[in-house]
Amino acid sequence: MWELIRANRRKSIALFIVMGLMLMVLGYLIGEAYWPRGGGVGGLAVALLVWGIWSLVGYFAGDSILLKSSGAKQVTPDVHPQLFNVVEEMKIASGLSHMPKVYIIDSPAPNAFAIGRTPEKCSIAVTAGLLAILNRDELQGVVAHETAHIHNRDIQFMTYAGIMLGTVVLISHMFLRSLWFSGGRSSRYRSRSGNRNSGQGQAIVMVVAIVFAILAPIMARLLYLAISRRREYLADASGARFTRYPEGLASALEKISGSKEDLKTANKVTAPMYIVNPLKGKGKKLANLSSTHPPITERIRILRSMAGGAGYADYQSAYEKVHGKKSSVLPQSALADKSAVPVLIPGQEEMAGAGQKSSRREFGDVVRAVNQYLFLFCAGCGLKIKVPPEFKKKQFPCPRCKTQIEVPLAEMATVGAVLESVDQGRQETQKDYDMVYRRKRSEWESFRCNCGKTIQLSPHFSGNYLDCSNCRRKIKIELPQI
Amino acid sequence: MDCVNCREPMIVLEVDQVEIDYCLECGGIWLDSGELGILLDDDDIVAEFLEKPVMTNHVRESERLCPECEKNLNELLVDPDNGIYIDRCADRHGLFFDRGELKQVIGLFRTETSKKVASLLKDIFRGDKID
């Protein structure tokens, strides 16, 4: 498998280097166009500096910026135990060393993406709409695809390629804008003061720079998308192998592409990260060349043609069957692995989201759980009541049977505190502990570990860390703020 | 979601897959367009509620805003004989009923749908004034 990752990476690195060269040529030409004597080197240096700074920001804060801009919220297993269960399964199936953090996006549009610096610090985000319409096998297919992106080291690579694309676009845009506003004055003055030949030479450089500044972002984008599309096929193949059930992913892709909901938080930068292009309405009619993803119908047909098995060779032969010609989509190293990977027979699980009502309700409940609502049942009549986090009453009468219902306000506050502190923990070093809990006061208090286990702290607890007795997670305990 | 009338946080009641935002303080009910669709199960009646032109000059003393888009709610005269107005979002986000109004509105329709809705409301508010 490592060989497969390396082979995939080699091809992508070639494209990545071409993008880098384009960035350097662009910087050089713009430098030369403005400052004819040695300005090219300066332009080159500025282009690399901008890329370097952006890369550093991307490395240290890229995932949290993108997760925040996508409206993703980190959740605990009690919000959606099945999702955690599936992520855990795929972590084991793919051999990842760490459990990815799980995020839910409050949107009815079904979609998912993975992000992170390394497999140790990575996250999987799914929308609430996805959880509402997929059954377990389909959800497993989607999570397996995202886990494959983490496993194949795609996420880090795509981040850098995306940053390089952003730099090319930014520099080109600034150059063309500056010409517009200056009206090309600087070059005109210089050509008057210098001799006629150098003036002509500089005019040529200027024209070349303008043409390149217009073409470079388009070419860089096409290269970026080529890298992205190739990796989607590989992630589909790896996902099918992890679950040994290609139909799960195929069926999920079909449902996702059938949705008419638009993902409002997605944009051109984040679109290639998602399992299915979230910008459905826009660019639908564009040629395949400019698409962020391979055609979804083709991905589904390939997965459904894998009748013989769920291995890489099976995916490759299904790809050839669908395309009707011999062309390789997976590296040769993967195809050398001839070991049989039998396809699983699916369980007779009831399809989730079979009814529109229950699907809608499930979506609503996931969104409420993400937003820290409390789900209560009246002890007298069984009425299901959802209480918002802003609710401050300790008790209220059931609207149906008037039985007094107690509101565990402390638990609501604790769930919020745990999530908040986990978020803060991520921004710190996150080396010695897996979770942070900030004490509210020096009295008895309880909180929930991310695994769902309730942990009680005595007023006399004076340590800085404790281990969860259920999942062995190391939890940092912070003192109350006075 | 805060109550349109008294601005207190509303709780959500769920019965038979239907959700109703309910204010414990004033007994107000907010039904968003999706819930209204599930509740009435009839696109024509839903459209009538959400799109019927407003023909009233009635002015409420206090301002009421849609909890979703925060635009002013329009008043819709549903029963001229008894002077029953309900509040409706101009962008079709939903309807707000003061205590008891929902029952009165449902009572205006003598159809199978209204019977179904009335029985659901009875189920939710067994001991309440709405019954």
Coordinates of C-alpha atoms in Angstrom, one line a residue:
Chain A
M1 CA 0.0 0.0 0.0
W2 CA 2.9 2.4 0.7
E3 CA 4.1 1.8 -2.7
L4 CA 0.7 2.7 -4.1
I5 CA 0.8 5.9 -2.1
R6 CA 4.3 6.7 -3.4
A7 CA 3.4 5.9 -7.0
N8 CA 0.3 8.1 -6.8
R9 CA 2.3 10.8 -5.1
R10 CA 5.0 10.7 -7.9
K11 CA 2.5 11.5 -10.6
S12 CA 0.9 14.3 -8.5
I13 CA 4.3 15.7 -7.6
A14 CA 5.1 16.1 -11.3
L15 CA 2.0 18.2 -11.7
F16 CA 2.8 20.0 -8.5
I17 CA 6.3 20.9 -9.7
V18 CA 4.8 22.2 -13.0
M19 CA 2.5 24.4 -11.0
G20 CA 5.5 25.6 -8.9
L21 CA 7.5 26.5 -12.1
M22 CA 4.5 28.4 -13.4
L23 CA 4.4 30.4 -10.2
M24 CA 8.2 31.2 -10.5
V25 CA 7.9 32.2 -14.2
L26 CA 5.0 34.4 -13.4
G27 CA 6.9 36.1 -10.6
Y28 CA 10.0 36.5 -12.8
L29 CA 8.0 38.0 -15.8
I30 CA 6.1 40.4 -13.6
G31 CA 9.3 41.6 -12.0
E32 CA 11.0 42.1 -15.3
A33 CA 8.0 43.9 -16.7
Y34 CA 8.1 46.5 -14.0
W35 CA 11.8 46.7 -13.2
P36 CA 13.8 45.8 -16.3
R37 CA 17.2 45.7 -14.6
G38 CA 17.2 42.6 -12.3
G39 CA 13.6 43.0 -11.3
G40 CA 12.9 39.4 -12.4
V41 CA 14.8 37.9 -9.5
G42 CA 13.0 40.2 -7.1
G43 CA 9.6 39.2 -8.6
L44 CA 10.6 35.6 -8.2
A45 CA 11.6 36.1 -4.6
V46 CA 8.3 37.9 -3.8
A47 CA 6.2 35.1 -5.5
L48 CA 8.1 32.4 -3.4
L49 CA 7.8 34.5 -0.2
V50 CA 4.0 34.8 -0.7
W51 CA 3.7 31.1 -1.2
G52 CA 5.9 30.3 1.8
I53 CA 3.9 32.5 4.1
W54 CA 0.6 31.1 2.9
S55 CA 2.0 27.5 3.2
L56 CA 3.0 28.2 6.9
V57 CA -0.4 29.6 7.6
G58 CA -2.0 26.6 5.8
Y59 CA 0.2 24.1 7.8
F60 CA -0.5 25.5 11.2
A61 CA -4.0 26.8 10.9
G62 CA -5.3 25.6 7.5
D63 CA -7.5 22.9 8.8
S64 CA -9.2 24.9 11.5
I65 CA -9.7 27.9 9.1
L66 CA -11.4 25.6 6.5
L67 CA -13.4 23.7 9.1
K68 CA -14.7 27.0 10.6
S69 CA -15.4 28.5 7.2
S70 CA -17.4 25.4 6.3
G71 CA -19.5 25.8 9.5
A72 CA -18.3 22.4 10.8
K73 CA -18.7 21.7 14.6
Q74 CA -16.8 19.1 16.5
V75 CA -19.1 16.6 18.1
T76 CA -19.1 13.9 20.8
P77 CA -20.2 10.3 20.2
D78 CA -23.5 10.8 21.9
V79 CA -24.6 13.2 19.1
H80 CA -24.4 10.4 16.5
P81 CA -23.0 7.2 17.9
Q82 CA -23.3 5.4 14.6
L83 CA -21.1 7.9 12.8
F84 CA -18.3 7.4 15.4
N85 CA -18.7 3.7 15.2
V86 CA -18.2 3.8 11.4
V87 CA -15.2 6.2 11.6
E88 CA -13.6 3.8 14.2
E89 CA -14.2 0.8 12.0
M90 CA -12.7 2.6 9.0
K91 CA -9.7 3.8 11.1
I92 CA -9.0 0.1 11.9
A93 CA -9.7 -1.1 8.3
S94 CA -7.3 1.4 6.9
G95 CA -4.6 1.0 9.6
L96 CA -4.6 4.7 10.6
S97 CA -2.7 5.3 13.8
H98 CA -5.1 7.8 15.3
M99 CA -8.9 8.3 15.3
P100 CA -9.8 11.2 13.1
K101 CA -11.8 14.0 14.8
V102 CA -15.4 14.0 13.8
Y103 CA -17.2 17.2 12.7
I104 CA -20.8 17.8 11.6
I105 CA -21.8 20.6 9.2
D106 CA -25.3 22.0 9.9
S107 CA -26.6 21.8 6.3
P108 CA -29.3 19.7 4.6
A109 CA -27.1 19.2 1.5
P110 CA -25.5 15.8 1.7
N111 CA -21.7 15.9 1.5
A112 CA -18.4 15.1 3.3
F113 CA -14.7 15.9 3.4
A114 CA -11.5 15.1 5.2
I115 CA -8.8 17.5 6.2
G116 CA -5.7 17.7 8.3
R117 CA -1.9 18.1 8.4
T118 CA -1.0 14.5 9.1
P119 CA -2.9 11.2 9.7
E120 CA -2.3 12.0 13.5
K121 CA -4.1 15.3 13.3
C122 CA -6.9 14.9 10.8
S123 CA -10.6 15.4 10.8
I124 CA -13.6 14.0 8.9
A125 CA -16.6 16.3 8.4
V126 CA -20.0 15.2 7.2
T127 CA -23.2 17.2 6.8
A128 CA -26.3 16.5 8.8
G129 CA -28.1 16.1 5.5
L130 CA -25.8 13.2 4.7
L131 CA -26.5 11.5 8.0
A132 CA -30.2 11.8 7.4
I133 CA -30.4 10.2 4.0
L134 CA -27.7 7.4 4.1
N135 CA -28.1 4.0 5.7
R136 CA -25.2 2.4 7.6
D137 CA -23.6 0.7 4.6
E138 CA -23.7 3.9 2.5
L139 CA -22.3 6.0 5.4
Q140 CA -19.5 3.5 5.7
G141 CA -18.7 3.9 2.0
V142 CA -18.4 7.7 2.3
V143 CA -16.3 7.5 5.5
A144 CA -14.1 4.9 3.9
H145 CA -13.6 7.2 0.9
E146 CA -12.6 10.1 3.2
T147 CA -10.4 7.8 5.3
A148 CA -8.7 6.8 2.1
H149 CA -7.9 10.5 1.4
I150 CA -6.2 10.7 4.9
H151 CA -4.5 7.3 4.4
N152 CA -3.2 8.2 0.9
R153 CA -1.8 11.5 2.3
D154 CA -4.0 13.4 -0.2
I155 CA -5.2 16.0 2.3
Q156 CA -1.9 17.6 3.0
F157 CA -0.8 17.5 -0.6
M158 CA -4.0 19.1 -1.8
T159 CA -3.7 21.8 0.8
Y160 CA -0.3 22.8 -0.6
A161 CA -1.5 22.6 -4.3
G162 CA -4.5 24.6 -3.4
I163 CA -2.3 27.3 -1.7
M164 CA -0.1 27.4 -4.8
L165 CA -3.1 27.8 -7.0
G166 CA -4.3 30.6 -4.7
T167 CA -0.9 32.4 -4.9
V168 CA -0.8 32.2 -8.7
V169 CA -4.3 33.6 -8.9
L170 CA -3.6 36.4 -6.4
I171 CA -0.3 37.5 -8.0
S172 CA -1.8 37.5 -11.5
H173 CA -4.8 39.4 -10.3
M174 CA -2.8 42.0 -8.5
F175 CA -0.6 42.5 -11.6
L176 CA -3.4 42.9 -14.0
R177 CA -5.3 45.2 -11.6
S178 CA -2.2 47.4 -11.2
L179 CA -1.9 47.8 -14.9
W180 CA -5.5 48.8 -15.1
F181 CA -5.2 51.5 -12.4
S182 CA -1.7 52.8 -13.5
G183 CA -2.6 52.7 -17.2
G184 CA 0.9 51.2 -17.8
R185 CA 2.5 54.5 -16.9
S186 CA 5.7 53.1 -15.3
S187 CA 6.7 51.3 -18.5
R188 CA 5.9 54.4 -20.6
Y189 CA 8.1 56.7 -18.6
R190 CA 11.0 54.2 -18.6
S191 CA 10.8 53.7 -22.4
R192 CA 11.1 57.4 -22.9
S193 CA 14.1 57.8 -20.8
G194 CA 16.0 54.8 -22.1
N195 CA 17.0 54.1 -25.6
R196 CA 14.5 52.9 -28.2
N197 CA 15.7 49.2 -28.3
S198 CA 15.4 48.6 -24.6
G199 CA 12.0 50.3 -24.6
Q200 CA 10.8 47.9 -27.3
G201 CA 12.4 44.9 -25.4
Q202 CA 10.5 45.9 -22.3
A203 CA 7.3 46.3 -24.1
I204 CA 7.6 42.8 -25.4
V205 CA 8.4 41.6 -21.8
M206 CA 5.3 43.5 -20.6
V207 CA 3.1 41.8 -23.3
V208 CA 4.5 38.4 -22.5
A209 CA 3.9 39.0 -18.7
I210 CA 0.3 40.1 -19.4
V211 CA -0.5 37.1 -21.5
F212 CA 1.1 34.8 -18.9
A213 CA -0.7 36.5 -16.1
I214 CA -4.0 35.8 -17.9
L215 CA -3.1 32.2 -18.8
A216 CA -1.3 31.1 -15.7
P217 CA -4.3 31.0 -13.3
I218 CA -6.3 29.0 -15.9
M219 CA -3.5 26.5 -16.4
A220 CA -2.7 26.2 -12.7
R221 CA -6.4 25.5 -12.0
L222 CA -6.5 22.8 -14.7
L223 CA -3.4 21.2 -13.2
Y224 CA -4.9 21.4 -9.7
L225 CA -8.1 19.8 -10.9
A226 CA -6.2 17.0 -12.7
I227 CA -4.4 16.2 -9.4
S228 CA -7.8 16.3 -7.6
R229 CA -9.6 14.1 -10.1
R230 CA -6.9 11.4 -10.1
R231 CA -7.1 11.2 -6.3
E232 CA -10.8 10.8 -6.3
Y233 CA -10.6 7.6 -8.3
L234 CA -7.9 6.3 -6.0
A235 CA -9.9 7.2 -2.9
D236 CA -13.0 5.4 -4.4
A237 CA -10.8 2.3 -5.1
S238 CA -9.3 2.4 -1.6
G239 CA -12.7 3.0 0.0
A240 CA -14.2 0.0 -1.8
R241 CA -11.2 -2.1 -0.5
F242 CA -11.6 -0.9 3.1
T243 CA -15.3 -1.8 3.3
R244 CA -15.1 -4.7 0.8
Y245 CA -18.5 -3.4 -0.3
P246 CA -18.3 -1.1 -3.4
E247 CA -22.1 -1.0 -3.6
G248 CA -22.3 1.0 -0.3
L249 CA -20.2 3.9 -1.8
A250 CA -21.9 3.7 -5.2
S251 CA -25.4 3.9 -3.6
A252 CA -24.2 6.8 -1.4
L253 CA -22.8 8.7 -4.4
E254 CA -26.1 8.2 -6.2
K255 CA -28.1 9.6 -3.3
I256 CA -25.7 12.5 -2.8
S257 CA -25.8 13.5 -6.5
G258 CA -29.6 13.2 -6.5
S259 CA -30.0 15.8 -3.9
K260 CA -31.0 19.3 -5.1
E261 CA -29.8 21.1 -1.9
D262 CA -26.9 23.5 -2.3
L263 CA -24.1 23.5 0.2
K264 CA -24.1 27.2 1.0
T265 CA -20.8 27.2 3.0
A266 CA -18.8 25.7 0.1
N267 CA -16.8 27.8 -2.3
K268 CA -14.3 27.4 -5.2
V269 CA -11.4 26.8 -2.8
T270 CA -13.1 24.2 -0.7
A271 CA -15.1 22.4 -3.4
P272 CA -12.4 19.9 -4.5
M273 CA -12.2 18.7 -0.8
Y274 CA -15.8 17.3 -0.8
I275 CA -16.7 13.7 -1.9
V276 CA -19.1 15.2 -4.5
N277 CA -18.7 18.7 -6.0
P278 CA -20.9 20.8 -3.8
L279 CA -21.3 23.6 -6.3
K280 CA -24.0 21.8 -8.3
G281 CA -25.9 24.5 -10.0
K282 CA -22.8 26.5 -11.0
G283 CA -20.5 25.1 -13.7
K284 CA -22.7 22.1 -14.4
K285 CA -22.4 22.5 -18.1
L286 CA -18.7 23.1 -18.2
A287 CA -16.5 20.5 -19.9
N288 CA -15.0 17.7 -17.8
L289 CA -11.6 19.3 -18.0
S290 CA -12.7 22.1 -15.6
S291 CA -14.6 19.9 -13.2
T292 CA -13.3 19.3 -9.7
H293 CA -14.4 15.7 -9.7
P294 CA -14.7 12.9 -12.2
P295 CA -18.3 12.5 -13.6
I296 CA -20.3 11.0 -10.7
T297 CA -22.2 8.6 -13.0
E298 CA -18.9 7.2 -14.2
R299 CA -17.7 6.7 -10.6
I300 CA -20.9 4.9 -9.8
R301 CA -20.7 2.7 -12.9
I302 CA -17.1 1.7 -12.1
L303 CA -18.0 0.8 -8.5
R304 CA -21.0 -1.2 -9.7
S305 CA -18.9 -3.1 -12.3
M306 CA -16.7 -4.5 -9.6
A307 CA -18.5 -7.8 -9.5
G308 CA -15.5 -10.0 -9.0
G309 CA -14.0 -8.5 -5.9
A310 CA -13.2 -5.3 -4.0
G311 CA -9.4 -5.1 -4.7
Y312 CA -7.4 -2.6 -6.7
A313 CA -7.2 -4.9 -9.7
D314 CA -11.0 -5.3 -9.7
Y315 CA -11.4 -1.5 -9.7
Q316 CA -8.9 -1.1 -12.6
S317 CA -10.7 -3.7 -14.7
A318 CA -14.0 -2.1 -13.9
Y319 CA -12.6 1.2 -15.0
E320 CA -11.4 -0.3 -18.3
K321 CA -14.8 -1.9 -18.8
V322 CA -16.6 1.4 -18.3
H323 CA -14.2 3.3 -20.5
G324 CA -14.0 0.6 -23.1
K325 CA -10.3 1.0 -23.5
K326 CA -7.1 0.0 -21.8
S327 CA -6.1 3.0 -19.7
S328 CA -4.6 2.9 -16.2
V329 CA -6.2 4.9 -13.4
L330 CA -4.3 3.2 -10.6
P331 CA -0.5 2.8 -10.3
Q332 CA 1.0 -0.4 -11.5
S333 CA 2.2 -1.2 -8.0
A334 CA -1.4 -1.5 -6.8
L335 CA -2.4 -3.7 -9.7
A336 CA 0.5 -6.1 -8.9
D337 CA -1.4 -7.1 -5.8
K338 CA -3.4 -10.0 -7.1
S339 CA -4.7 -11.2 -3.7
A340 CA -8.4 -11.7 -3.8
V341 CA -10.5 -9.3 -1.8
P342 CA -14.0 -10.8 -1.8
V343 CA -17.0 -8.5 -1.9
L344 CA -19.1 -8.6 1.3
I345 CA -22.8 -9.6 1.2
P346 CA -24.7 -6.7 2.8
G347 CA -26.7 -7.1 5.9
Q348 CA -30.5 -6.8 5.8
E349 CA -30.4 -3.5 7.5
E350 CA -33.5 -1.4 7.2
M351 CA -32.8 1.6 4.9
A352 CA -32.5 4.8 6.8
G353 CA -34.3 7.7 5.5
A354 CA -36.8 5.6 3.7
G355 CA -39.6 7.9 4.6
Q356 CA -39.3 11.7 3.9
K357 CA -40.7 12.4 7.4
S358 CA -38.2 10.3 9.3
S359 CA -35.4 11.5 7.2
R360 CA -36.3 15.1 7.8
R361 CA -36.7 14.4 11.5
E362 CA -33.3 12.7 11.8
F363 CA -31.7 15.6 10.0
G364 CA -33.3 18.1 12.4
D365 CA -32.3 16.0 15.5
V366 CA -28.6 15.8 14.3
V367 CA -28.6 19.6 13.8
R368 CA -30.1 20.2 17.2
A369 CA -27.7 17.8 18.9
V370 CA -24.8 19.6 17.2
N371 CA -26.2 22.9 18.5
Q372 CA -26.3 21.4 22.1
Y373 CA -30.0 20.9 22.5
L374 CA -31.1 18.6 25.3
F375 CA -33.5 15.8 24.4
L376 CA -35.9 15.0 27.2
F377 CA -38.9 12.6 27.6
C378 CA -41.7 13.4 29.9
A379 CA -41.9 10.8 32.6
G380 CA -45.7 11.1 32.8
C381 CA -46.7 10.8 29.2
G382 CA -43.6 10.1 27.2
L383 CA -43.8 13.3 25.1
K384 CA -40.4 14.0 23.3
I385 CA -39.2 17.5 24.2
K386 CA -36.2 19.3 22.7
V387 CA -34.8 22.0 24.9
P388 CA -32.5 24.7 23.5
P389 CA -29.2 25.7 25.2
E390 CA -30.5 29.2 25.9
F391 CA -33.3 27.7 28.1
K392 CA -32.6 28.7 31.7
K393 CA -35.4 27.2 33.8
K394 CA -34.6 24.3 36.1
Q395 CA -38.0 22.8 35.6
F396 CA -41.3 23.2 33.7
P397 CA -44.7 21.5 33.4
C398 CA -45.1 19.1 30.5
P399 CA -47.5 20.8 28.0
R400 CA -49.4 17.6 27.6
C401 CA -49.8 16.0 31.1
K402 CA -48.5 18.8 33.4
T403 CA -45.9 16.5 35.0
Q404 CA -43.0 18.6 36.2
I405 CA -39.9 18.0 34.0
E406 CA -36.4 18.6 35.5
V407 CA -33.9 20.3 33.1
P408 CA -30.3 19.1 33.8
L409 CA -28.9 22.5 33.2
A410 CA -25.5 21.5 34.5
E411 CA -25.2 18.8 31.9
M412 CA -26.0 21.3 29.2
A413 CA -23.3 23.6 30.4
T414 CA -20.8 20.7 30.7
V415 CA -21.3 19.5 27.1
G416 CA -20.7 23.0 25.9
A417 CA -17.6 23.3 28.1
V418 CA -16.1 20.1 26.9
L419 CA -16.6 21.0 23.3
E420 CA -15.2 24.4 23.8
S421 CA -12.2 23.1 25.7
V422 CA -11.5 20.5 23.0
D423 CA -11.5 23.3 20.5
Q424 CA -9.1 25.3 22.5
G425 CA -7.0 22.2 23.1
R426 CA -6.6 21.8 19.3
Q427 CA -5.1 25.3 19.0
E428 CA -2.5 24.5 21.7
T429 CA 0.2 21.9 21.2
Q430 CA -2.1 18.9 21.6
K431 CA 0.9 16.7 22.3
D432 CA 0.4 15.4 25.8
Y433 CA -3.3 15.0 26.1
D434 CA -6.3 14.1 24.0
M435 CA -8.9 16.3 25.6
V436 CA -9.2 19.3 27.9
Y437 CA -11.8 19.9 30.6
R438 CA -11.9 23.3 32.3
R439 CA -13.3 23.3 35.8
K440 CA -16.0 25.7 36.6
R441 CA -15.5 25.7 40.3
S442 CA -13.8 23.8 43.1
E443 CA -16.8 21.7 44.0
W444 CA -18.1 18.3 42.9
E445 CA -18.7 18.4 39.2
S446 CA -19.1 15.9 36.4
F447 CA -18.4 16.0 32.7
R448 CA -18.5 13.7 29.8
C449 CA -15.4 12.2 28.1
N450 CA -15.5 12.3 24.3
C451 CA -16.2 8.6 24.4
G452 CA -19.5 9.3 26.4
K453 CA -18.3 8.1 29.8
T454 CA -19.3 10.4 32.6
I455 CA -16.4 11.4 34.8
Q456 CA -16.7 13.0 38.3
L457 CA -14.2 15.3 39.8
S458 CA -14.1 15.7 43.6
P459 CA -13.4 19.1 45.2
H460 CA -10.0 17.8 46.3
F461 CA -8.8 16.7 42.9
S462 CA -5.5 18.6 42.4
G463 CA -3.9 16.8 39.5
N464 CA -3.4 18.2 36.0
Y465 CA -4.4 15.1 34.1
L466 CA -6.5 12.0 34.4
D467 CA -7.2 9.0 32.2
C468 CA -10.7 8.0 31.2
S469 CA -11.5 4.6 32.6
N470 CA -13.4 3.7 29.5
C471 CA -11.3 4.7 26.5
R472 CA -8.0 5.5 28.3
R473 CA -8.0 8.9 26.8
K474 CA -5.7 11.4 28.6
I475 CA -7.7 14.4 29.8
K476 CA -6.1 17.6 30.9
I477 CA -7.9 19.3 33.8
E478 CA -7.6 23.1 34.0
L479 CA -8.3 25.0 37.2
P480 CA -11.3 27.2 37.5
Q481 CA -10.8 30.8 36.3
I482 CA -11.1 33.2 39.2
Chain B
M1 CA -35.5 29.9 18.6
D2 CA -37.1 32.7 20.6
C3 CA -40.8 33.2 20.8
V4 CA -42.1 35.8 18.3
N5 CA -44.4 37.2 21.0
C6 CA -42.5 37.2 24.3
R7 CA -38.9 36.5 23.1
E8 CA -38.4 33.6 25.5
P9 CA -36.6 30.5 24.2
M10 CA -39.1 28.1 22.7
I11 CA -39.0 24.3 23.4
V12 CA -39.7 21.8 20.6
L13 CA -42.4 19.2 21.0
E14 CA -42.4 16.1 18.8
V15 CA -45.4 13.9 18.3
D16 CA -45.8 11.4 15.4
Q17 CA -42.9 12.9 13.5
V18 CA -44.3 16.4 13.7
E19 CA -42.4 19.1 15.5
I20 CA -44.0 22.2 17.0
D21 CA -42.0 25.1 18.5
Y22 CA -43.9 26.0 21.7
C23 CA -43.5 28.9 24.1
L24 CA -44.0 27.9 27.7
E25 CA -44.6 31.5 28.7
C26 CA -47.3 32.6 26.4
G27 CA -48.5 29.4 24.8
G28 CA -47.5 30.6 21.3
I29 CA -46.8 28.2 18.5
W30 CA -44.4 28.6 15.6
L31 CA -44.8 26.3 12.6
D32 CA -42.2 26.5 9.9
S33 CA -43.1 25.8 6.3
G34 CA -41.8 22.2 6.4
E35 CA -43.7 21.3 9.6
L36 CA -46.8 22.8 8.1
G37 CA -46.3 20.6 5.1
I38 CA -46.0 17.5 7.2
L39 CA -48.9 18.5 9.5
L40 CA -51.4 19.4 6.7
D41 CA -50.1 16.9 4.2
D42 CA -51.8 18.9 1.5
D43 CA -49.8 21.2 -0.8
D44 CA -52.9 23.3 -1.7
I45 CA -53.8 24.1 1.9
V46 CA -50.1 24.8 2.7
A47 CA -49.8 27.1 -0.3
E48 CA -53.1 28.9 0.7
F49 CA -51.7 29.5 4.2
L50 CA -48.3 30.6 3.1
E51 CA -49.1 32.6 -0.1
K52 CA -52.7 33.9 0.4
P53 CA -52.6 37.7 -0.2
V54 CA -52.8 39.8 2.9
M55 CA -55.9 41.9 2.9
T56 CA -55.8 43.6 6.2
N57 CA -55.1 47.0 7.6
H58 CA -55.0 45.7 11.1
V59 CA -52.0 47.0 13.1
R60 CA -50.6 45.1 16.0
E61 CA -49.3 47.1 18.9
S62 CA -46.0 45.4 19.2
E63 CA -43.6 44.4 16.4
R64 CA -43.2 40.7 15.6
L65 CA -40.3 39.4 13.6
C66 CA -39.8 36.1 11.8
P67 CA -37.4 33.9 13.9
E68 CA -35.7 32.8 10.8
C69 CA -35.2 35.9 8.6
E70 CA -36.0 38.6 11.3
K71 CA -38.2 40.5 8.9
N72 CA -41.6 41.8 10.1
L73 CA -44.3 39.3 10.1
N74 CA -47.5 40.1 8.1
E75 CA -50.9 39.6 9.6
L76 CA -53.3 37.3 7.8
L77 CA -57.0 37.6 8.5
V78 CA -58.2 34.0 8.5
D79 CA -61.6 34.5 10.1
P80 CA -63.3 37.8 9.4
D81 CA -66.4 36.9 11.4
N82 CA -64.4 36.4 14.6
G83 CA -61.5 38.7 13.8
I84 CA -58.8 36.0 13.9
Y85 CA -55.4 37.0 12.6
I86 CA -52.4 34.9 12.4
D87 CA -48.8 36.1 11.8
R88 CA -47.1 35.0 8.7
C89 CA -43.5 35.5 7.3
A90 CA -43.6 37.3 4.0
D91 CA -40.8 35.0 2.8
R92 CA -42.8 31.9 3.6
H93 CA -40.7 30.7 6.5
G94 CA -43.7 29.9 8.6
L95 CA -46.6 30.9 10.7
F96 CA -47.1 32.0 14.3
F97 CA -50.2 31.3 16.3
D98 CA -51.1 32.8 19.7
R99 CA -52.5 30.5 22.3
G100 CA -55.6 28.8 21.1
E101 CA -55.4 30.3 17.6
L102 CA -54.2 27.1 15.9
K103 CA -57.3 25.2 17.1
Q104 CA -59.6 28.0 15.8
V105 CA -57.9 28.0 12.5
I106 CA -58.0 24.3 12.1
G107 CA -61.7 24.5 13.0
L108 CA -62.4 26.6 10.0
F109 CA -61.6 23.7 7.7
R110 CA -64.2 20.9 7.9
T111 CA -62.1 18.4 6.0
E112 CA -60.3 15.1 6.7
T113 CA -57.0 17.0 6.9
S114 CA -58.3 19.4 9.6
K115 CA -59.7 16.4 11.6
K116 CA -56.3 14.7 11.4
V117 CA -54.5 17.9 12.5
A118 CA -57.0 18.5 15.3
S119 CA -56.5 15.0 16.6
L120 CA -52.8 15.5 16.5
L121 CA -53.0 18.8 18.4
K122 CA -55.3 17.1 21.0
D123 CA -52.6 14.4 21.3
I124 CA -50.0 17.0 22.0
F125 CA -51.9 19.3 24.3
R126 CA -54.2 16.9 26.1
G127 CA -54.7 18.9 29.2
D128 CA -54.1 22.4 27.7
K129 CA -56.5 25.1 26.8
I130 CA -56.1 24.3 23.2
D131 CA -58.2 21.2 23.5

